[in-house]
CSV table of C-alpha atoms and ligand atoms in Angstrom, one decimal:
chain,number,residue,atom,x,y,z
E,154,MET,CA,103.4,71.3,99.7
E,155,VAL,CA,101.6,74.3,98.1
E,156,MET,CA,100.7,73.6,94.4
E,157,SER,CA,100.4,76.4,91.9
E,158,LYS,CA,97.9,76.2,89.0
E,159,VAL,CA,99.6,76.6,85.6
E,160,LYS,CA,98.0,77.2,82.2
E,161,SER,CA,99.1,74.4,79.8
E,162,TYR,CA,98.0,72.5,76.7
E,163,ALA,CA,97.2,68.8,76.8
E,164,ALA,CA,95.9,65.9,74.8
E,165,GLN,CA,93.2,64.0,76.6
E,166,SER,CA,93.4,60.9,74.4
E,167,ALA,CA,95.2,59.6,71.2
E,168,THR,CA,92.5,61.1,69.1
E,169,SER,CA,91.5,64.3,70.9
E,170,PRO,CA,93.4,67.4,69.8
E,171,LEU,CA,95.7,69.3,72.1
E,172,ASP,CA,93.7,71.9,74.0
E,173,ASN,CA,93.7,74.3,77.0
E,174,TYR,CA,94.3,72.6,80.3
E,175,GLU,CA,95.3,73.6,83.8
E,176,ILE,CA,97.9,71.7,85.7
E,177,GLU,CA,99.4,71.9,89.2
E,178,ARG,CA,103.1,72.3,89.7
E,179,ARG,CA,104.8,71.9,93.0
E,180,THR,CA,106.5,74.8,94.8
E,181,PRO,CA,110.3,74.6,94.3
E,182,LYS,CA,112.0,72.1,96.5
E,183,THR,CA,115.4,73.3,98.0
E,184,THR,CA,117.3,72.1,94.9
E,185,ASP,CA,114.7,73.1,92.3
E,186,VAL,CA,114.8,75.8,89.7
E,187,GLN,CA,111.5,77.2,88.5
E,188,ILE,CA,111.3,78.6,85.0
E,189,GLU,CA,108.8,80.8,83.2
E,190,ILE,CA,108.6,79.1,79.7
E,191,LEU,CA,109.1,81.6,76.9
E,192,TYR,CA,109.5,79.1,74.0
E,193,CYS,CA,109.0,75.4,73.5
E,194,GLY,CA,110.1,73.4,70.4
E,195,VAL,CA,107.8,70.8,68.9
E,196,CYS,CA,109.6,67.5,68.5
E,197,HIS,CA,108.2,64.5,66.5
E,198,SER,CA,108.4,62.6,69.8
E,199,ASP,CA,105.7,64.9,71.2
E,200,LEU,CA,103.5,63.8,68.3
E,201,HIS,CA,104.4,60.1,68.7
E,202,THR,CA,103.5,60.4,72.4
E,203,VAL,CA,100.2,62.3,71.9
E,204,ARG,CA,99.1,59.7,69.4
E,205,ASN,CA,100.4,56.8,71.5
E,206,ASP,CA,102.5,55.5,68.6
E,207,TRP,CA,104.8,53.7,71.0
E,208,GLY,CA,102.2,52.7,73.5
E,209,GLY,CA,102.4,53.7,77.2
E,210,THR,CA,101.1,57.3,77.0
E,211,ILE,CA,99.4,58.5,80.2
E,212,TYR,CA,96.7,61.0,79.5
E,213,PRO,CA,96.2,63.8,79.8
E,214,VAL,CA,99.7,64.4,78.4
E,215,VAL,CA,101.3,67.8,78.3
E,216,PRO,CA,104.2,67.4,75.7
E,217,GLY,CA,107.2,69.6,75.1
E,218,HIS,CA,110.9,69.0,75.9
E,219,GLU,CA,112.7,71.8,74.1
E,220,ILE,CA,112.2,74.4,76.8
E,221,VAL,CA,113.8,77.8,77.2
E,222,GLY,CA,112.8,80.6,79.6
E,223,ARG,CA,113.7,82.7,82.5
E,224,VAL,CA,114.2,81.6,86.1
E,225,THR,CA,111.5,82.9,88.4
E,226,ALA,CA,112.3,81.1,91.7
E,227,VAL,CA,115.1,78.9,93.1
E,228,GLY,CA,115.2,76.7,96.2
E,229,ASP,CA,117.6,77.5,99.1
E,230,LYS,CA,120.3,75.0,98.0
E,231,VAL,CA,120.4,76.0,94.3
E,232,THR,CA,123.9,77.3,93.4
E,233,LYS,CA,124.0,77.4,89.6
E,234,PHE,CA,121.0,79.7,88.9
E,235,LYS,CA,119.5,82.9,90.2
E,236,VAL,CA,116.2,84.6,89.5
E,237,GLY,CA,116.3,86.3,86.1
E,238,ASP,CA,118.8,84.0,84.5
E,239,LEU,CA,118.0,82.4,81.1
E,240,ALA,CA,117.7,78.6,81.4
E,241,GLY,CA,116.7,75.5,79.5
E,242,ILE,CA,115.2,72.1,80.1
E,243,GLY,CA,115.5,69.2,77.7
E,244,CYS,CA,114.2,65.7,77.6
E,245,MET,CA,114.9,64.7,81.2
E,246,VAL,CA,114.0,66.2,84.6
E,247,ASP,CA,115.5,63.6,86.9
E,248,SER,CA,117.4,60.3,87.2
E,249,CYS,CA,118.9,58.4,90.1
E,250,CYS,CA,121.4,61.4,90.3
E,251,ARG,CA,124.9,60.0,90.4
E,252,GLU,CA,124.1,56.7,92.1
E,253,CYS,CA,124.4,54.4,89.1
E,254,ASP,CA,127.5,54.0,86.9
E,255,ASN,CA,125.9,55.7,83.9
E,256,CYS,CA,124.8,58.8,85.9
E,257,LYS,CA,128.3,59.0,87.4
E,258,ASP,CA,129.6,59.1,83.9
E,259,GLY,CA,127.2,61.9,82.9
E,260,LEU,CA,125.0,59.5,80.8
E,261,GLU,CA,121.8,60.2,82.7
E,262,GLN,CA,119.8,59.3,79.6
E,263,TYR,CA,120.8,55.7,80.2
E,264,CYS,CA,120.3,55.8,84.0
E,265,GLU,CA,120.2,52.2,85.2
E,266,LYS,CA,117.2,53.1,87.5
E,267,GLY,CA,115.5,54.9,84.6
E,268,MET,CA,115.7,58.6,83.8
E,269,VAL,CA,112.6,60.6,84.3
E,270,GLY,CA,111.3,62.1,81.0
E,271,THR,CA,110.2,65.7,81.0
E,272,TYR,CA,106.7,64.5,80.1
E,273,ASN,CA,105.0,61.2,80.4
E,274,GLY,CA,107.6,60.2,83.0
E,275,LYS,CA,107.2,58.9,86.5
E,276,GLU,CA,108.2,61.2,89.3
E,277,ARG,CA,110.7,59.4,91.5
E,278,ASP,CA,108.9,60.4,94.7
E,279,GLY,CA,105.7,58.8,93.4
E,280,SER,CA,103.9,62.1,93.1
E,281,GLY,CA,102.6,61.3,89.6
E,282,THR,CA,103.4,61.7,85.9
E,283,THR,CA,105.6,64.5,84.6
E,284,LEU,CA,104.1,67.3,82.5
E,285,GLY,CA,106.1,69.0,79.8
E,286,GLY,CA,106.7,72.4,78.2
E,287,TYR,CA,103.5,73.3,76.4
E,288,SER,CA,102.9,75.2,79.6
E,289,LYS,CA,103.6,78.6,81.2
E,290,GLN,CA,106.0,77.2,83.8
E,291,ILE,CA,108.1,74.2,84.8
E,292,LEU,CA,110.6,73.2,87.5
E,293,ALA,CA,113.3,70.7,87.9
E,294,HIS,CA,116.3,69.8,90.0
E,295,GLU,CA,119.1,72.3,89.1
E,296,ASP,CA,121.3,69.5,87.8
E,297,PHE,CA,118.7,69.0,85.0
E,298,VAL,CA,118.6,72.7,84.1
E,299,LEU,CA,121.0,74.0,81.3
E,300,ARG,CA,122.6,77.4,80.9
E,301,ILE,CA,121.5,79.3,77.8
E,302,SER,CA,123.4,81.9,75.9
E,303,ASP,CA,122.0,85.4,75.7
E,304,LYS,CA,123.8,86.0,72.4
E,305,GLN,CA,121.4,84.0,70.1
E,306,PRO,CA,117.7,84.2,69.5
E,307,LEU,CA,116.0,82.2,72.3
E,308,GLU,CA,113.3,80.7,70.0
E,309,ALA,CA,116.1,79.3,67.8
E,310,ILE,CA,118.0,77.9,70.8
E,311,ALA,CA,115.0,75.9,72.1
E,312,PRO,CA,115.3,73.0,69.6
E,313,LEU,CA,118.9,72.4,70.5
E,314,LEU,CA,117.6,70.9,73.8
E,315,CYS,CA,116.4,67.8,71.9
E,316,ALA,CA,117.1,68.0,68.2
E,317,GLY,CA,120.5,69.5,68.8
E,318,ILE,CA,121.8,67.1,71.4
E,319,THR,CA,120.3,64.0,69.8
E,320,THR,CA,122.3,64.6,66.7
E,321,TYR,CA,125.4,66.1,68.4
E,322,SER,CA,125.9,63.1,70.7
E,323,PRO,CA,126.3,60.3,68.1
E,324,LEU,CA,128.4,62.6,65.9
E,325,ARG,CA,130.8,63.0,68.9
E,326,HIS,CA,130.6,59.5,70.2
E,327,TRP,CA,131.6,58.1,66.8
E,328,LYS,CA,134.2,60.9,66.4
E,329,VAL,CA,132.9,62.2,63.1
E,330,GLY,CA,135.3,64.8,61.8
E,331,LYS,CA,137.2,66.3,58.9
E,332,GLY,CA,137.0,64.3,55.7
E,333,ASP,CA,134.4,61.8,56.9
E,334,LYS,CA,131.5,61.1,54.5
E,335,VAL,CA,128.3,61.5,56.4
E,336,GLY,CA,124.8,60.9,55.2
E,337,VAL,CA,121.8,62.4,57.1
E,338,VAL,CA,118.5,60.7,56.4
E,339,GLY,CA,115.4,62.9,56.7
E,340,LEU,CA,115.3,66.7,56.7
E,341,GLY,CA,113.2,67.6,59.6
E,342,GLY,CA,114.0,68.9,63.1
E,343,LEU,CA,116.7,66.4,63.9
E,344,GLY,CA,117.9,66.1,60.3
E,345,HIS,CA,118.6,69.8,59.8
E,346,MET,CA,120.6,70.0,63.1
E,347,GLY,CA,122.5,66.9,62.0
E,348,VAL,CA,123.4,68.6,58.7
E,349,LYS,CA,124.5,71.8,60.4
E,350,LEU,CA,126.5,70.0,63.2
E,351,ALA,CA,128.2,67.5,60.9
E,352,ALA,CA,129.2,70.2,58.5
E,353,SER,CA,130.6,72.3,61.3
E,354,MET,CA,132.8,69.4,62.4
E,355,GLY,CA,134.4,69.2,58.9
E,356,ALA,CA,132.5,66.3,57.4
E,357,GLU,CA,131.4,66.0,53.8
E,358,VAL,CA,127.6,65.9,54.3
E,359,THR,CA,125.0,64.4,52.1
E,360,MET,CA,121.3,64.9,52.6
E,361,LEU,CA,119.2,61.8,51.9
E,362,SER,CA,115.6,62.9,51.6
E,363,HIS,CA,112.3,61.7,50.1
E,364,SER,CA,111.2,65.4,49.4
E,365,PRO,CA,112.6,66.8,46.2
E,366,SER,CA,111.5,70.3,47.3
E,367,LYS,CA,114.1,70.3,50.1
E,368,GLU,CA,117.3,70.2,48.0
E,369,SER,CA,118.1,73.9,48.0
E,370,ASP,CA,117.4,74.2,51.7
E,371,ALA,CA,119.6,71.2,52.4
E,372,LYS,CA,122.5,72.9,50.7
E,373,LYS,CA,121.8,76.3,52.5
E,374,LEU,CA,121.9,74.4,55.7
E,375,GLY,CA,125.4,73.1,54.9
E,376,ALA,CA,124.9,69.8,52.9
E,377,HIS,CA,127.4,69.3,50.1
E,378,LYS,CA,125.2,66.9,48.2
E,379,PHE,CA,121.5,66.0,48.0
E,380,ILE,CA,120.2,62.5,47.1
E,381,LEU,CA,116.5,62.0,46.4
E,382,THR,CA,115.8,58.6,47.9
E,383,SER,CA,113.1,57.7,45.3
E,384,ASP,CA,115.6,58.2,42.4
E,385,LYS,CA,117.4,55.0,41.5
E,386,GLU,CA,120.2,56.7,39.5
E,387,GLN,CA,121.0,59.1,42.3
E,388,LEU,CA,121.0,56.2,44.8
E,389,LYS,CA,123.6,54.3,42.7
E,390,SER,CA,126.0,57.1,43.2
E,391,VAL,CA,126.2,56.5,46.9
E,392,THR,CA,126.5,52.7,47.0
E,393,LYS,CA,129.1,51.8,49.6
E,394,TYR,CA,129.9,55.5,50.0
E,395,PHE,CA,129.4,56.7,53.6
E,396,ASP,CA,131.5,56.3,56.7
E,397,PHE,CA,128.6,57.3,58.9
E,398,ILE,CA,124.8,57.6,58.4
E,399,LEU,CA,122.5,59.3,60.9
E,400,ASP,CA,118.9,58.2,60.3
E,401,THR,CA,116.4,60.7,61.7
E,402,VAL,CA,113.2,59.4,59.9
E,403,SER,CA,110.1,59.3,62.1
E,404,ALA,CA,108.0,57.1,59.7
E,405,ASP,CA,108.4,53.3,59.1
E,406,HIS,CA,111.1,52.7,56.5
E,407,ASP,CA,113.6,50.2,55.3
E,408,TYR,CA,117.0,50.4,57.0
E,409,ASN,CA,118.5,48.0,54.4
E,410,LEU,CA,118.5,50.7,51.7
E,411,TYR,CA,120.9,52.8,53.8
E,412,LEU,CA,123.0,49.9,55.1
E,413,GLY,CA,123.9,49.4,51.4
E,414,MET,CA,125.3,52.9,51.3
E,415,LEU,CA,127.9,52.2,54.0
E,416,ARG,CA,131.6,51.5,53.3
E,417,THR,CA,133.4,48.7,55.0
E,418,ASN,CA,133.4,49.4,58.8
E,419,GLY,CA,130.7,52.0,58.2
E,420,VAL,CA,128.3,52.9,61.0
E,421,MET,CA,124.6,53.7,60.8
E,422,VAL,CA,123.0,55.3,63.8
E,423,CYS,CA,119.2,55.3,64.2
E,424,VAL,CA,117.9,58.2,66.2
E,425,GLY,CA,114.5,58.3,64.5
E,426,ALA,CA,112.1,56.1,66.3
E,427,PRO,CA,109.4,54.7,64.0
E,428,ALA,CA,106.6,52.7,65.6
E,429,LYS,CA,107.1,49.5,63.5
E,430,PRO,CA,110.1,47.2,64.2
E,431,ALA,CA,112.7,47.1,61.4
E,432,GLN,CA,113.8,43.9,59.6
E,433,VAL,CA,117.5,43.7,58.9
E,434,PRO,CA,119.1,40.5,57.5
E,435,ALA,CA,122.4,39.6,59.3
E,436,PHE,CA,124.1,39.4,55.9
E,437,ASN,CA,123.6,43.2,55.4
E,438,LEU,CA,125.8,43.7,58.4
E,439,ILE,CA,128.2,40.8,58.0
E,440,SER,CA,129.5,41.8,54.6
E,441,GLY,CA,131.4,44.9,55.1
E,442,ARG,CA,131.6,44.6,58.9
E,443,LYS,CA,128.9,47.2,59.3
E,444,THR,CA,127.5,48.6,62.6
E,445,LEU,CA,123.8,49.4,63.1
E,446,ALA,CA,123.5,51.4,66.3
E,447,GLY,CA,121.1,53.6,68.2
E,448,SER,CA,121.5,56.7,70.3
E,449,LEU,CA,119.2,58.4,72.8
E,450,ILE,CA,119.5,62.2,73.3
E,451,GLY,CA,122.6,63.0,75.4
E,452,GLY,CA,123.7,63.3,79.0
E,453,LEU,CA,123.7,66.6,80.9
E,454,PRO,CA,127.4,67.4,80.6
E,455,GLU,CA,127.3,66.7,76.9
E,456,THR,CA,124.1,68.8,76.5
E,457,GLN,CA,125.8,71.8,78.1
E,458,GLU,CA,128.8,71.1,75.9
E,459,MET,CA,126.6,71.1,72.8
E,460,LEU,CA,124.8,74.4,73.8
E,461,ASP,CA,128.2,76.0,74.4
E,462,TYR,CA,129.6,74.6,71.1
E,463,CYS,CA,126.5,76.0,69.2
E,464,ALA,CA,126.9,79.4,70.9
E,465,GLU,CA,130.6,79.5,70.0
E,466,HIS,CA,130.0,78.4,66.3
E,467,ASN,CA,126.8,80.4,65.9
E,468,ILE,CA,124.7,77.4,65.3
E,469,VAL,CA,120.9,77.6,66.0
E,470,SER,CA,117.8,75.9,64.6
E,471,ASP,CA,115.8,77.2,61.6
E,472,VAL,CA,112.5,77.7,63.2
E,473,GLU,CA,108.9,78.6,62.4
E,474,VAL,CA,107.4,80.3,65.4
E,475,ILE,CA,103.8,79.4,66.0
E,476,LYS,CA,101.0,80.3,68.4
E,477,ILE,CA,99.8,77.6,70.8
E,478,SER,CA,96.5,77.6,68.9
E,479,GLU,CA,98.3,76.4,65.8
E,480,ILE,CA,99.8,73.3,67.4
E,481,ASN,CA,97.4,70.8,65.9
E,482,GLU,CA,97.9,72.2,62.4
E,483,ALA,CA,101.7,72.0,63.0
E,484,TYR,CA,101.3,68.3,63.9
E,485,GLU,CA,99.5,67.6,60.7
E,486,ARG,CA,102.2,69.3,58.7
E,487,MET,CA,104.9,67.3,60.5
E,488,LEU,CA,103.2,64.1,59.5
E,489,LYS,CA,103.6,65.2,55.9
E,490,GLY,CA,107.2,66.1,56.3
E,491,ASP,CA,106.2,69.8,55.9
E,492,VAL,CA,108.4,71.4,58.5
E,493,LYS,CA,111.0,74.1,58.0
E,494,TYR,CA,112.7,72.9,60.1
E,495,ARG,CA,111.3,73.1,63.6
E,496,PHE,CA,108.1,74.5,64.9
E,497,VAL,CA,108.6,76.5,68.1
E,498,ILE,CA,105.7,77.7,70.3
E,499,ASP,CA,105.7,81.2,71.5
E,500,MET,CA,104.4,80.7,75.0
E,501,ALA,CA,103.2,84.3,75.3
E,502,SER,CA,100.3,83.0,73.0
E,503,LEU,CA,99.1,80.6,75.7
B,36,LIG,P1,110.4,65.6,61.9
B,36,LIG,O1,110.8,67.1,62.1
B,36,LIG,O2,108.9,65.4,61.7
B,36,LIG,O3,111.3,65.1,60.7
B,36,LIG,C1,111.2,63.7,60.3
B,36,LIG,C2,111.6,63.7,58.8
B,36,LIG,O4,111.5,62.3,58.4
B,36,LIG,C3,110.7,64.4,57.8
B,36,LIG,O5,111.0,65.8,57.7
B,36,LIG,C4,111.1,63.7,56.5
B,36,LIG,O6,112.2,64.2,55.9
B,36,LIG,C5,111.3,62.3,57.0
B,36,LIG,N1,110.1,61.5,56.7
B,36,LIG,C6,108.9,61.7,57.2
B,36,LIG,N2,108.0,60.8,56.7
B,36,LIG,C7,108.7,60.0,55.9
B,36,LIG,C8,108.3,58.9,55.2
B,36,LIG,N3,107.1,58.4,55.1
B,36,LIG,N4,109.3,58.3,54.5
B,36,LIG,C9,110.6,58.7,54.6
B,36,LIG,N5,111.0,59.8,55.3
B,36,LIG,C10,110.0,60.4,56.0
B,36,LIG,O7,110.8,64.7,63.1
B,36,LIG,P2,112.0,65.0,64.2
B,36,LIG,O8,111.4,65.8,65.3
B,36,LIG,O9,113.2,65.3,63.6
B,36,LIG,O10,112.1,63.5,64.8
B,36,LIG,C11,112.5,62.4,64.0
B,36,LIG,C12,112.4,61.1,64.8
B,36,LIG,O11,113.4,61.1,65.8
B,36,LIG,C13,111.1,60.8,65.5
B,36,LIG,O12,110.8,59.4,65.3
B,36,LIG,C14,111.4,61.2,66.9
B,36,LIG,O13,110.6,60.5,67.8
B,36,LIG,C15,112.8,60.7,67.0
B,36,LIG,N6,113.6,61.3,68.1
B,36,LIG,C16,114.5,60.5,68.7
B,36,LIG,C17,115.3,61.0,69.7
B,36,LIG,C18,116.4,60.1,70.3
B,36,LIG,O14,116.9,60.4,71.4
B,36,LIG,N7,116.8,59.1,69.6
B,36,LIG,C19,115.2,62.3,70.1
B,36,LIG,C20,114.2,63.1,69.4
B,36,LIG,C21,113.5,62.6,68.4
B,36,LIG,P3,112.4,64.2,54.3
B,36,LIG,O15,111.2,65.0,53.8
B,36,LIG,O16,113.7,64.9,54.1
B,36,LIG,O17,112.4,62.8,53.8
B,37,LIG,ZN1,112.5,65.4,71.2
B,38,LIG,ZN1,121.3,56.6,87.4
């Protein structure tokens, strides 16, 4: 198979910064869609992976799984896309493809054989490690490519491919709707989408943040209330208050603080993935019949549903567009919680 050389950005180790790198991509297989990447969002998972916070990073790693661009080639058997179409790729590029029960149900993220992540994943044909969107070009099986609206700014759509679906999916799964009291913990990439989406579904949304400077932004994004989590008085006002809490925090933190804010039968869903395991006494769940759950991105049908929902309701991400040369600085700012509210790389700068 002919391989084409593609300009990209990679980290060579946990401590080396992201820098210029050339990768090889395969020519499209018959079912592949090839995309020229125009914008790629910067997810905190990129940073966790580059720094090997979770272990298991295979270097050199090319991060990036919030990808939007234009189709430049399609294989003979591709039916959903043609050259020139806008298209997106999120966190997965493959799975067992409808052989296991989860894939049959459109829950490819929970594929029983293991979904293939857009980067740091193992290609199912044994051809190596997947390389992500901090790159000029990418390709994937057409089933893993999403249709993108031409009615909204492309750079602001990119973060929907991870931050959008990761917050949309649990809100839908737990049927959050009108009148529900929802707390969103952490106002970053995921958090700001969580606020926008929960508000659009009719919930009363409270932002739970450790950054006092984010109060006015949280309200502009759609939050009805703002609680500074370091302020004991403010915390008292939300004791046993929420029906549903979406925890998007990337850093190690205490889940018990938030469990105490749930009403009887309340549900707290962790989407943030800190490196350190949390300690939760059973009694904090027993009293009040509370649920502590987790959720991973979303399946392909639901990701398309979310993109269409956002196009219909005019929801996009609030983005700060950066050049690829600014990526290491962006990572440093994300570690400090200084993000408004998603960095997106303009790939023309690569
Ligand atoms: P982000 O943009 O960096 O936002 C994280 C937010 O967490 C910060 O803005 C900050 O909000 C809060 N935070 C940061 N440090 C904190 C600290 N020391 N104490 C308390 N709060 C702190 O990150 P993101 O891209 O939204 O990702 C968030 C997490 O979700 C990451 O762990 C990522 O890997 C994970 N993730 C999971 C999935 C999934 O499928 N489950 C998908 C994507 C990402 P405040 O300033 O408002 O407190
Ligand atoms: Zn992500
Ligand atoms: Zn499967």
